[in-house]
Coordinates of C-alpha atoms in Angstrom, one line a residue:
X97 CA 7.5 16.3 -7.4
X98 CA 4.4 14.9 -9.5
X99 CA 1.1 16.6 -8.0
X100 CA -0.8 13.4 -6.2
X101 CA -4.7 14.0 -6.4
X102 CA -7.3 12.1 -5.2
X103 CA -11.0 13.2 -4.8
X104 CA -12.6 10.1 -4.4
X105 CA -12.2 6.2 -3.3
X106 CA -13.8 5.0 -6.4
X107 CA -12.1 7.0 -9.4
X108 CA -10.0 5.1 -11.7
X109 CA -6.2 4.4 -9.3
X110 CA -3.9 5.2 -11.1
X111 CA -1.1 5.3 -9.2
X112 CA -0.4 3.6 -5.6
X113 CA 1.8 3.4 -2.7
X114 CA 2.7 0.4 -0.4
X115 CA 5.3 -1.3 1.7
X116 CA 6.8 -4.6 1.6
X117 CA 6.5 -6.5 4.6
X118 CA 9.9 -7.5 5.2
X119 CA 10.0 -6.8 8.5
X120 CA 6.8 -7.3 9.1
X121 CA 4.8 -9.2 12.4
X122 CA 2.2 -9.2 14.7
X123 CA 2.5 -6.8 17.7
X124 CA -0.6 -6.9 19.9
X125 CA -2.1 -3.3 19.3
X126 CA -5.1 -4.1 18.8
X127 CA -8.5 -6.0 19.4
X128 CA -7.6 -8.3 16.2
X129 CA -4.0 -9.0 16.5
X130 CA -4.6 -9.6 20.4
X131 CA -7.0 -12.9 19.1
X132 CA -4.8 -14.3 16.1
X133 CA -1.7 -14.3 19.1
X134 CA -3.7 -16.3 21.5
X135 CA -4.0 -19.0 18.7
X136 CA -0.9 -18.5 16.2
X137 CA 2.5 -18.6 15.8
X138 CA 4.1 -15.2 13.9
X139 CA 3.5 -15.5 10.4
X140 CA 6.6 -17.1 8.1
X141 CA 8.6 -14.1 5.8
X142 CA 8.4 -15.8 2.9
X143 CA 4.7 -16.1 3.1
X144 CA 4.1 -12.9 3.9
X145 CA 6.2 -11.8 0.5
X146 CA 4.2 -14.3 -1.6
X147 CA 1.0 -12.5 -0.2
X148 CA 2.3 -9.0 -0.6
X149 CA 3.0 -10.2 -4.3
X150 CA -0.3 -11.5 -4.8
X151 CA -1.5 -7.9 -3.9
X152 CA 0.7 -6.1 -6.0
X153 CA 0.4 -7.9 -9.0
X154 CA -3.8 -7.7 -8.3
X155 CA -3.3 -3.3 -8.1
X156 CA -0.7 -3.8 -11.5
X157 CA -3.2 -6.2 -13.3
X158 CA -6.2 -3.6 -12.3
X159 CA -4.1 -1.0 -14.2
X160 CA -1.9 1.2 -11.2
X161 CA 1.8 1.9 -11.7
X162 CA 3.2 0.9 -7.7
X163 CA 5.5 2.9 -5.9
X164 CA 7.3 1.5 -3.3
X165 CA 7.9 2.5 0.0
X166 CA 11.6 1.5 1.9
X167 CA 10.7 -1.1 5.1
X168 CA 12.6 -0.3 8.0
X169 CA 13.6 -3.0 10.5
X170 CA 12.2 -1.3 13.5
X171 CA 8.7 0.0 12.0
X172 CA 6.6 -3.7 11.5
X173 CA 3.7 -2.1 10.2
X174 CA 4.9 0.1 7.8
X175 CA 3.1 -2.6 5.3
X176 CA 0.1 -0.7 6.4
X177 CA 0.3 2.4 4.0
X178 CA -2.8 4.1 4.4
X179 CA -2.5 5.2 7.8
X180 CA 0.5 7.1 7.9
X181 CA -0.5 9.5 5.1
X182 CA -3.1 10.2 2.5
X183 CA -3.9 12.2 -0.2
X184 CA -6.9 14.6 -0.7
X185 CA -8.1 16.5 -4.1
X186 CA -5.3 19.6 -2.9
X187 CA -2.6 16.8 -2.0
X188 CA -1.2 14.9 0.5
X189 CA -2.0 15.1 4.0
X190 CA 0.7 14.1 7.0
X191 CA -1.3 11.9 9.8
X192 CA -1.1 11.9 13.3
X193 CA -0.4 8.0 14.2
X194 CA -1.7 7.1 17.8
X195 CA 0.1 4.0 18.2
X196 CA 4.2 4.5 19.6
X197 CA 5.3 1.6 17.8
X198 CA 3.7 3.1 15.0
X199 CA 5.1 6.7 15.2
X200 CA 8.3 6.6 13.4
X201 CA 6.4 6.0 9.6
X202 CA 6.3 9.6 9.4
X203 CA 10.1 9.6 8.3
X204 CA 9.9 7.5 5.0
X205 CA 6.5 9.3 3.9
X206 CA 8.0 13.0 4.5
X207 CA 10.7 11.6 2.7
X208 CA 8.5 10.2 -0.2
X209 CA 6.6 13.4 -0.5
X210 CA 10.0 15.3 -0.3
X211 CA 8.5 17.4 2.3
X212 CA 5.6 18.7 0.1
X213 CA 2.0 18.0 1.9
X214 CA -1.1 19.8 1.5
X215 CA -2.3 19.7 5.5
X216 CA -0.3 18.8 8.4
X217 CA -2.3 17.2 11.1
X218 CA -1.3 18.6 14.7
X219 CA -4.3 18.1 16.8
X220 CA -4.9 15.0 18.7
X221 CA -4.6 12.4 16.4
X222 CA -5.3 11.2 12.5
X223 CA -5.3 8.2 10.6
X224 CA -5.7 7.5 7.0
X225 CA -7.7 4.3 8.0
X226 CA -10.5 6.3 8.9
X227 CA -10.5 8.9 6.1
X228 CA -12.6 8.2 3.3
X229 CA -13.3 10.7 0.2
X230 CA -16.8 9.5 -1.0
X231 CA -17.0 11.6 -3.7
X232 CA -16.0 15.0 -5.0
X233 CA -17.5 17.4 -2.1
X234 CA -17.9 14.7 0.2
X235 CA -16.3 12.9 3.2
X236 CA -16.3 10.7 5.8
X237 CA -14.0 11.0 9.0
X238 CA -14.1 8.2 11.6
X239 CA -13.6 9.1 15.1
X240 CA -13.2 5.9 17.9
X241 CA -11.5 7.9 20.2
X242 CA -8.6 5.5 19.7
X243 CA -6.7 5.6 16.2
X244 CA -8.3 9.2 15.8
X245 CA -9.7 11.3 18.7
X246 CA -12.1 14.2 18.0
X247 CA -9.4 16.9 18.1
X248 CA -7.4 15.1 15.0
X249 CA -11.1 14.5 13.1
X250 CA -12.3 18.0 13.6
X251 CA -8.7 19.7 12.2
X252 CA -9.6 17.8 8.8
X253 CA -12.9 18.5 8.8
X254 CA -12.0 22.1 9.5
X255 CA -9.6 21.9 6.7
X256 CA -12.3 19.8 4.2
X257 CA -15.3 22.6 4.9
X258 CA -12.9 26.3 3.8
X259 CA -12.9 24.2 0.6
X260 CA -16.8 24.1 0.4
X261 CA -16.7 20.2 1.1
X262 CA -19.1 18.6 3.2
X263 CA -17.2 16.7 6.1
X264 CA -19.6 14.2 8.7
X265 CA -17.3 12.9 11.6
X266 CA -18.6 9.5 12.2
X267 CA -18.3 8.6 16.1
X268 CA -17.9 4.7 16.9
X269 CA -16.2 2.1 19.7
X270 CA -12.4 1.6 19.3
X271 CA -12.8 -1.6 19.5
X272 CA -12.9 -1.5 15.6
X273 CA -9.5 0.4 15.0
X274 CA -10.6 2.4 12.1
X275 CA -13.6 3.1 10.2
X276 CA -12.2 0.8 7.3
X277 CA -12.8 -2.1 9.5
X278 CA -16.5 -0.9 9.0
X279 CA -16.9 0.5 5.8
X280 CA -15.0 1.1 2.9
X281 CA -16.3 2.3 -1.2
X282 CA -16.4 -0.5 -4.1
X283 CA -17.8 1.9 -7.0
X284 CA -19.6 5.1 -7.6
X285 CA -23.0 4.6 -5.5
X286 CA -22.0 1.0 -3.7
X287 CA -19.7 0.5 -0.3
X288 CA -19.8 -2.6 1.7
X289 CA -20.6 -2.4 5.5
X290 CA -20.8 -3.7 8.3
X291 CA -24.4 -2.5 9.1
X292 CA -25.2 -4.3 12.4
X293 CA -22.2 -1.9 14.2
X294 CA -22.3 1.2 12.1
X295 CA -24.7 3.7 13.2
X296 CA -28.5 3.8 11.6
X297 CA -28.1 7.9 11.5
X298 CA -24.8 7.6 9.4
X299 CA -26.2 4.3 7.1
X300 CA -29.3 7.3 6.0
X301 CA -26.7 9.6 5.9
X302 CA -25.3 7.6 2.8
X303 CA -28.7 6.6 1.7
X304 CA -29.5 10.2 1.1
X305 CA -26.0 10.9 -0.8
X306 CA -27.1 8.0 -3.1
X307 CA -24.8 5.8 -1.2
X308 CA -26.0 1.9 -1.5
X309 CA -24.3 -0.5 1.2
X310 CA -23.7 -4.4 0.6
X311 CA -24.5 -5.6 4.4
X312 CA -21.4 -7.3 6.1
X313 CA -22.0 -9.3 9.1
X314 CA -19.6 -8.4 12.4
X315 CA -17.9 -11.4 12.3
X316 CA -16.9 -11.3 8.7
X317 CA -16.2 -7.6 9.3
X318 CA -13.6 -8.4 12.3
X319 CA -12.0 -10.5 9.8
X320 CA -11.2 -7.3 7.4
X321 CA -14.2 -8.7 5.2
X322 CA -15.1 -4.7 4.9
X323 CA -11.5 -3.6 4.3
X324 CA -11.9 -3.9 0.3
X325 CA -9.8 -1.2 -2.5
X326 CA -11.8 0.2 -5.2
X327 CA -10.1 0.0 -8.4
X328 CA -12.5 1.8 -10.6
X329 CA -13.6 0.6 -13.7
X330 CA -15.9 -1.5 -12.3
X331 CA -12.9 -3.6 -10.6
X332 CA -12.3 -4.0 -7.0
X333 CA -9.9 -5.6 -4.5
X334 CA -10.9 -8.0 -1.6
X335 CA -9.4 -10.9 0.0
X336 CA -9.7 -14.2 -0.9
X337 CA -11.1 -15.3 2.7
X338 CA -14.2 -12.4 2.4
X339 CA -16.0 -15.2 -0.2
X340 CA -19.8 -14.3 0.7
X341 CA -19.0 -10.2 0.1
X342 CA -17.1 -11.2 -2.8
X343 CA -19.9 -13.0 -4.8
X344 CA -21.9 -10.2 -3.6
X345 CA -19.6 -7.3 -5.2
X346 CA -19.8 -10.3 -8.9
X347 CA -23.4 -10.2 -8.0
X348 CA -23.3 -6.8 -8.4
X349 CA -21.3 -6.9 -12.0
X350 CA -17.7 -6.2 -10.4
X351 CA -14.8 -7.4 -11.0
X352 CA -13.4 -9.1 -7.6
X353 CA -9.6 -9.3 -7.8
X354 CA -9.0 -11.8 -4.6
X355 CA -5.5 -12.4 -3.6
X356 CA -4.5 -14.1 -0.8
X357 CA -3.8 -11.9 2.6
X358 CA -4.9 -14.3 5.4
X359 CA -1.1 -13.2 7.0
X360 CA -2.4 -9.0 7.0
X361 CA -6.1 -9.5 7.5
X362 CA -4.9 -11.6 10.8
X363 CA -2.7 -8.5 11.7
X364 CA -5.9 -6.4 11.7
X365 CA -5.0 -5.1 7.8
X366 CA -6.6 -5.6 4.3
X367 CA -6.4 -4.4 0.8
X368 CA -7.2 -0.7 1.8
X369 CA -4.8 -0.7 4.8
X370 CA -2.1 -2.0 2.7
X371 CA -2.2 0.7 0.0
X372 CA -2.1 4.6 -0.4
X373 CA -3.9 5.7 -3.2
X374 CA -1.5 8.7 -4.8
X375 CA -3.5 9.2 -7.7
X376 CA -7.1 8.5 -9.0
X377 CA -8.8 9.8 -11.7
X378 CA -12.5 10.7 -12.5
X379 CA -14.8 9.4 -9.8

């Protein structure tokens, strides 16, 4: 099995996991899914494919070979990559996913990995959503309670610190599903944020690991306008809909690549929920 690496969000990806969303819908899980049913209609297949394709071809043009995970009929949002698994400087780690209708991913990501994971999580519960490798030596673990509970942060963290790694668990309402709803790395130095949620403590936390945040308003935020992929190399992925954030990341000399995902976003999911980074290189 090729060794998958990643010690970072912002090194150059190289290689990357998703789903195609053929079986793909809207269950009501969750604070965002619960308003886009109240108003919508479930989003068309071939709509959803010509959005997944949009994304793909954005991680292909920004250099990444894509794997490709099987869907299974019974597993909607298995489109979602990142929660299910993710992979750390010492390998892949297996998650803990809270949701029932979510629980049944772990077969086709065992199966990927061919059984071969660095960490197992078996305390509460763990989510790739809210795992976030700043930079080499440090992380970020979210913990709402929700998605992942204490017990399924602190195993990580536990895991993160025999390594010599400095691991903050960062507390916040579940209302947001995962810290990537709040916060997510675009390059070396710069995340986006949504700092009118997120707590002051944790925004001088970053501040003091040379950490610089683009502010995103809540609103913008509950529309995945946080939930970007950095690319490396000075190129990122957001969605087309985030269009203030993403003249802020040009602003900043980035390159935006923007496809179209108003179909995920409104399922609660963007560009970093619909990927698994396998491999990244530098920082």
């Amino acid at each position: 099995m090729t060794a998958w690496t990643v010690a970072s969000e912002t090194g150059a990806l190289t290689d990357v996991l998703v789903c195609p969303p053929d079986h793909y819908r809207w269950i009501p899980t969750n604070t965002i899914v619960k308003r886009t049913l109240a108003e919508a209609q479930q989003p068309a297949p071939l709509a959803l494919a010509a959005q997944h394709a949009e994304l793909v071809h954005a991680l292909r043009q920004g250099g990444a070979t894509v794997h490709v995970l099987p869907p299974e009929p019974h597993l909607p949002y298995m489109a979602y990559t990142r929660d299910s698994a993710f992979v750390t400087p010492w390998g892949p780690v297996l998650a803990q996913l809270e949701r029932p209708q979510r629980r049944g991913e772990y077969a086709a990501v065992i199966d990927f990995h061919q059984g071969r994971f660095w960490r197992k999580s078996s305390a509460g519960t763990l989510e790739g959503g809210d795992v976030h490798i700043l930079k080499p030596g440090v992380a970020v673990i979210g913990a709402s309670g929700g998605r992942t509970d204490l017990a399924g942060a602190e195993q990580l963290a536990g895991w993160l610190r025999a390594e010599g790694w400095e691991a903050r668990i960062e507390v916040f309402d579940e209302h947001f599903l995962h810290l990537d709803v709040l916060f997510c790395m675009a390059a070396p130095g710069l995340a986006v944020a949504c700092t009118d949620v997120l707590d002051p403590a944790f925004l001088a936390w970053l501040a003091g690991h040379g950490i610089r945040c683009i502010p995103v308003p809540y609103r913008d935020a509950m529309a995945l306008g946080c939930n970007i992929l950095a690319l490396g190399g000075g190129r990122v992925v957001s969605a087309r809909g985030s269009a203030a954030l993403n003249a802020a990341l040009r602003a900043e000399g980035l390159a935006v690549l923007d496809p179209e995902l108003s179909l995920f976003t409104a399922g609660g999911g963007g560009p970093h929920c619909l990927t698994c980074p396998l491999r990244r290189e530098g920082t």
